[in-house]
C-alpha cells in the first residue's frame, strides 16, 4: 500500500494513533512468485514455488485483520497476478469492507482483469523505475517490460482507476526523476510516489544513494511538486520523515506526523502469513495461521519498543524530531543490524 493511500485515510493524523491495538494499514505480499528480477527487490521474489497460504487461509487472514481494526490493505508480491486465486481474494477483501489497493509490475494487466479490479480497488500502483525501456528494463531484469507497463497504465486510466506510479531511486536511476515526472504527466495518472531505496533482500548497499544525493533529490522533488501540483499528486514514502528537508519543521506539523510508520500504524504480511513491522524490516513478530493480529500486536516486545521513540539510539535518540520523524527503522537495521540505531541517511545534526 502506498503512503499516499494511508494519508488519504488518516491525513494529518495526530500521534495518539500510536496507542492503537492494531495497525491501520497492512501490506500483504500475496505470493513469492514473480516474473521479474528487480535489482532492488526487498523480498528477493522469484518464480520458485515456495509455501504460500491457501485460498481458504488467505480469506481467514482477511477476516483476522478486519477483526483487528485494520482499515486498508494493499496486495503486492512478488507479482500478485501470478497467483491464480488473486482476484478471488481481492474481491473477498473488498466485499468485507476493507479499503484495497494493488501493487504490480504491470506485466500481466489485460483488458479483462483491468475492468475487474476497477470495481475492487481504491488505488492501483504500478512501478516504473526508468522513463525509457533501456533504464526500466535493465533495472527490472525483463526485456520489453517497459512497453507492457505503459500499456497497463493506459488501460487502468481508461478504466477509471486511480493509478499511482511508484519510483524507487538508486544509483542506477536517480537521474531519471525529471523524466519520470514528465512520463507520469503524459500518462495522466493520479499520483506519483517516490519510495526510499533500502538495501534489503536483493538490494545491495552499493546501489544506495549517499545522504547528500538523497537530500538533493528530495529538494528537486519538492521543486517539481510545486511546479506541477495542479496536475499531479506528489507523495513521499512516510512523508513525515526528514522534516529538515521536507518543509515540516513548524511545531504544529511536528505533533501531527510520525514519520516511520513501521510497527506504529503499519505492518507487513508475508505469503506464509508471517507478520513483520514493514516490508523493509525483516523482523518476525508472529504468524496469522497461529495467532490473531491483535494478539501479535499487543504481545510483541518489538512493537512496544518501536512505539517508544525514547528508546531510539544515536542522534535519532536525541533529535527534537524523534516523535514526528523517528528516522527510518529499516535503514537503521540494514546498515547497523539494529532497528533502534540512528538513520544513516539523515543529514540532520541535532
Coordinates of C-alpha atoms in Angstrom, one line a residue, residues 12-286:
X12 CA -2.6 14.8 9.3
X13 CA -3.4 12.2 12.0
X14 CA -2.2 13.0 15.5
X15 CA 0.3 11.0 17.4
X16 CA -2.3 9.3 19.5
X17 CA -2.7 6.7 16.8
X18 CA 0.5 5.1 18.3
X19 CA -1.7 3.7 21.1
X20 CA -3.9 1.7 18.7
X21 CA -4.2 -2.0 19.5
X22 CA -3.6 -2.9 15.8
X23 CA -2.2 -1.3 12.7
X24 CA -4.3 0.8 10.5
X25 CA -2.6 -0.3 7.3
X26 CA -1.3 -3.7 6.1
X27 CA 0.7 -4.6 3.1
X28 CA 0.3 -8.2 2.1
X29 CA 2.8 -10.0 -0.1
X30 CA 0.2 -12.4 -1.5
X31 CA 2.8 -14.5 -3.4
X32 CA 6.5 -15.2 -3.7
X33 CA 6.2 -15.8 -7.4
X34 CA 7.5 -13.1 -9.7
X35 CA 8.3 -12.8 -13.4
X36 CA 10.9 -10.0 -12.9
X37 CA 14.3 -9.8 -11.3
X38 CA 14.4 -6.3 -9.9
X39 CA 17.7 -5.3 -8.6
X40 CA 16.2 -3.6 -5.5
X41 CA 13.6 -6.2 -4.5
X42 CA 13.1 -6.2 -0.8
X43 CA 11.6 -9.7 -0.8
X44 CA 14.1 -11.2 -3.4
X45 CA 11.0 -12.7 -5.1
X46 CA 11.4 -15.2 -7.9
X47 CA 9.4 -17.9 -9.7
X48 CA 10.0 -20.7 -7.2
X49 CA 7.0 -22.5 -5.8
X50 CA 7.6 -21.7 -2.1
X51 CA 4.9 -22.3 0.5
X52 CA 2.0 -19.9 0.4
X53 CA -1.3 -19.6 2.2
X54 CA -4.2 -21.5 0.6
X55 CA -7.2 -19.6 -0.6
X56 CA -9.1 -20.6 2.5
X57 CA -6.3 -19.5 4.8
X58 CA -5.9 -16.3 2.8
X59 CA -9.6 -15.4 3.4
X60 CA -9.1 -16.2 7.1
X61 CA -6.3 -13.6 7.1
X62 CA -8.6 -11.0 5.7
X63 CA -11.1 -11.8 8.5
X64 CA -8.3 -11.6 11.0
X65 CA -7.0 -8.2 10.0
X66 CA -10.6 -6.8 9.7
X67 CA -11.5 -8.0 13.2
X68 CA -8.3 -6.3 14.5
X69 CA -9.5 -2.9 13.2
X70 CA -7.3 -2.6 10.1
X71 CA -8.7 0.0 7.6
X72 CA -6.6 -0.5 4.5
X73 CA -4.9 -3.5 2.9
X74 CA -2.5 -3.4 -0.1
X75 CA -1.8 -6.5 -2.1
X76 CA 1.7 -6.9 -3.5
X77 CA 4.3 -9.6 -4.1
X78 CA 6.2 -10.9 -5.9
X79 CA 3.7 -10.3 -8.7
X80 CA 0.2 -10.7 -7.3
X81 CA -1.4 -11.5 -10.8
X82 CA 0.8 -14.7 -10.9
X83 CA -1.4 -16.1 -8.1
X84 CA -4.3 -17.9 -9.8
X85 CA -6.8 -17.1 -7.0
X86 CA -5.7 -13.5 -6.5
X87 CA -8.8 -11.8 -7.9
X88 CA -11.0 -14.0 -5.8
X89 CA -9.0 -13.0 -2.6
X90 CA -9.1 -9.3 -3.7
X91 CA -12.9 -9.5 -4.2
X92 CA -13.3 -11.1 -0.8
X93 CA -11.4 -8.3 0.9
X94 CA -13.4 -5.7 -1.0
X95 CA -16.7 -7.3 0.0
X96 CA -15.6 -7.4 3.6
X97 CA -15.3 -3.6 3.5
X98 CA -11.5 -3.1 3.5
X99 CA -10.0 -0.2 1.5
X100 CA -8.0 -2.2 -1.0
X101 CA -5.1 -1.4 -3.3
X102 CA -2.8 -3.4 -5.6
X103 CA 0.8 -3.0 -6.4
X104 CA 2.0 -4.7 -9.6
X105 CA 4.9 -4.6 -12.1
X106 CA 2.3 -4.1 -14.8
X107 CA 3.4 -7.1 -16.9
X108 CA 0.1 -9.1 -16.7
X109 CA -2.6 -6.5 -16.9
X110 CA -5.2 -7.2 -19.6
X111 CA -8.4 -5.5 -20.6
X112 CA -10.4 -8.1 -18.8
X113 CA -8.6 -8.1 -15.4
X114 CA -8.3 -4.3 -15.5
X115 CA -12.1 -4.0 -15.8
X116 CA -12.4 -6.4 -12.9
X117 CA -10.1 -4.7 -10.5
X118 CA -11.6 -1.3 -11.4
X119 CA -14.6 -2.4 -9.3
X120 CA -12.5 -3.7 -6.4
X121 CA -9.6 -1.3 -5.7
X122 CA -9.2 2.3 -4.4
X123 CA -5.8 2.6 -5.9
X124 CA -3.6 0.7 -8.4
X125 CA 0.1 1.2 -8.0
X126 CA 2.4 0.3 -10.9
X127 CA 6.2 0.6 -10.5
X128 CA 8.2 2.5 -13.1
X129 CA 11.9 2.8 -12.4
X130 CA 13.0 4.4 -15.6
X131 CA 11.4 6.7 -18.2
X132 CA 12.7 4.6 -21.0
X133 CA 12.9 0.9 -21.9
X134 CA 16.6 1.0 -21.6
X135 CA 16.7 2.1 -18.0
X136 CA 13.5 0.4 -16.7
X137 CA 14.0 -3.0 -18.3
X138 CA 17.7 -3.1 -17.1
X139 CA 16.6 -2.2 -13.5
X140 CA 13.8 -4.8 -13.6
X141 CA 15.7 -7.5 -15.5
X142 CA 12.9 -8.1 -18.1
X143 CA 13.4 -7.0 -21.7
X144 CA 10.2 -5.5 -23.1
X145 CA 8.7 -4.8 -19.7
X146 CA 8.6 -1.0 -20.1
X147 CA 6.2 -1.1 -23.1
X148 CA 3.9 -3.5 -21.2
X149 CA 3.9 -1.2 -18.2
X150 CA 3.0 1.9 -20.3
X151 CA 0.2 -0.1 -21.9
X152 CA -1.1 -1.3 -18.5
X153 CA -1.1 2.3 -17.1
X154 CA -3.1 3.4 -20.1
X155 CA -5.6 0.6 -19.7
X156 CA -6.1 1.4 -16.0
X157 CA -6.5 5.1 -16.5
X158 CA -9.1 4.4 -19.3
X159 CA -10.9 2.1 -16.9
X160 CA -11.2 5.0 -14.4
X161 CA -8.8 3.6 -11.8
X162 CA -6.8 6.0 -9.7
X163 CA -3.3 5.0 -10.8
X164 CA -0.2 5.7 -8.7
X165 CA 3.3 5.3 -10.1
X166 CA 6.0 4.2 -7.7
X167 CA 9.5 5.3 -8.4
X168 CA 12.4 3.9 -6.3
X169 CA 15.6 6.0 -6.9
X170 CA 19.0 4.3 -6.6
X171 CA 22.4 4.9 -8.1
X172 CA 21.2 3.2 -11.2
X173 CA 18.3 5.5 -11.9
X174 CA 18.1 8.6 -9.7
X175 CA 18.9 10.8 -12.6
X176 CA 15.6 9.7 -14.2
X177 CA 13.5 11.7 -11.7
X178 CA 12.6 14.6 -14.0
X179 CA 11.7 12.3 -16.9
X180 CA 9.6 10.1 -14.6
X181 CA 7.6 13.1 -13.6
X182 CA 7.1 14.0 -17.3
X183 CA 6.0 10.5 -18.0
X184 CA 3.5 10.5 -15.2
X185 CA 2.0 13.7 -16.5
X186 CA 1.9 12.3 -20.1
X187 CA 0.1 9.2 -18.9
X188 CA -2.3 11.3 -16.9
X189 CA -2.0 9.2 -13.7
X190 CA -3.5 10.3 -10.4
X191 CA -0.3 10.3 -8.3
X192 CA 3.4 9.7 -8.3
X193 CA 5.2 8.3 -5.2
X194 CA 8.9 8.4 -4.6
X195 CA 10.0 5.5 -2.4
X196 CA 13.1 5.1 -0.3
X197 CA 15.7 2.6 -1.6
X198 CA 16.6 0.3 1.4
X199 CA 19.4 -2.2 0.9
X200 CA 17.4 -5.3 1.9
X201 CA 16.5 -8.5 0.1
X202 CA 18.1 -8.4 -3.3
X203 CA 19.1 -4.8 -2.9
X204 CA 22.7 -4.1 -2.1
X205 CA 24.4 -1.1 -0.3
X206 CA 26.4 -0.4 -3.4
X207 CA 23.2 0.8 -5.1
X208 CA 22.1 3.1 -2.3
X209 CA 22.3 6.8 -2.7
X210 CA 24.6 8.8 -0.4
X211 CA 23.0 11.1 2.2
X212 CA 23.8 14.1 0.2
X213 CA 22.5 12.6 -3.0
X214 CA 19.2 11.7 -1.3
X215 CA 18.8 15.2 0.2
X216 CA 19.5 16.8 -3.2
X217 CA 16.9 14.5 -4.8
X218 CA 14.3 15.4 -2.1
X219 CA 14.9 19.1 -2.8
X220 CA 14.5 18.6 -6.6
X221 CA 11.3 16.6 -5.8
X222 CA 9.8 19.4 -3.8
X223 CA 10.7 21.9 -6.5
X224 CA 9.0 19.8 -9.2
X225 CA 6.0 19.1 -7.0
X226 CA 5.3 22.8 -6.6
X227 CA 5.6 23.3 -10.3
X228 CA 3.1 20.6 -11.2
X229 CA 0.9 20.4 -8.1
X230 CA -2.2 21.2 -10.1
X231 CA -1.6 18.4 -12.5
X232 CA -0.3 15.5 -10.4
X233 CA -0.4 14.4 -6.7
X234 CA 3.1 14.0 -5.4
X235 CA 3.9 11.7 -2.4
X236 CA 6.9 10.7 -0.5
X237 CA 7.1 7.4 1.4
X238 CA 6.4 8.0 5.1
X239 CA 6.0 11.7 4.5
X240 CA 6.9 12.8 8.0
X241 CA 10.5 11.6 7.7
X242 CA 13.4 14.0 7.4
X243 CA 11.5 17.2 8.3
X244 CA 14.6 19.4 8.0
X245 CA 14.5 18.9 4.2
X246 CA 10.7 18.3 3.8
X247 CA 9.4 21.6 4.9
X248 CA 7.9 20.0 8.1
X249 CA 9.7 21.9 10.8
X250 CA 6.9 24.0 12.4
X251 CA 5.6 23.0 15.8
X252 CA 2.1 22.1 14.5
X253 CA 3.3 19.6 12.0
X254 CA 5.8 18.3 14.5
X255 CA 3.0 16.9 16.6
X256 CA 0.8 15.7 13.7
X257 CA 3.1 13.4 11.9
X258 CA 5.0 10.3 12.9
X259 CA 7.4 9.7 10.1
X260 CA 8.4 6.0 10.0
X261 CA 5.1 4.0 10.4
X262 CA 6.7 0.6 10.9
X263 CA 5.1 -1.1 13.9
X264 CA 3.1 2.0 14.7
X265 CA 0.2 2.1 12.2
X266 CA 1.7 -0.3 9.6
X267 CA 2.8 -3.9 9.2
X268 CA 3.6 -6.4 6.5
X269 CA 2.2 -9.9 6.0
X270 CA 4.3 -12.4 4.0
X271 CA 2.9 -15.1 1.7
X272 CA 3.2 -17.7 4.5
X273 CA 1.3 -15.5 7.0
X274 CA 4.2 -14.1 8.9
X275 CA 3.8 -10.6 10.4
X276 CA 6.6 -8.1 10.2
X277 CA 6.8 -4.4 11.1
X278 CA 7.2 -3.3 7.5
X279 CA 8.2 -4.6 4.1
X280 CA 11.7 -3.4 4.5
X281 CA 12.2 -4.5 8.1
X282 CA 12.7 -8.3 8.2
X283 CA 11.9 -9.0 11.8
X284 CA 9.4 -11.8 12.7
X285 CA 6.5 -10.9 15.0
X286 CA 4.2 -13.8 14.7

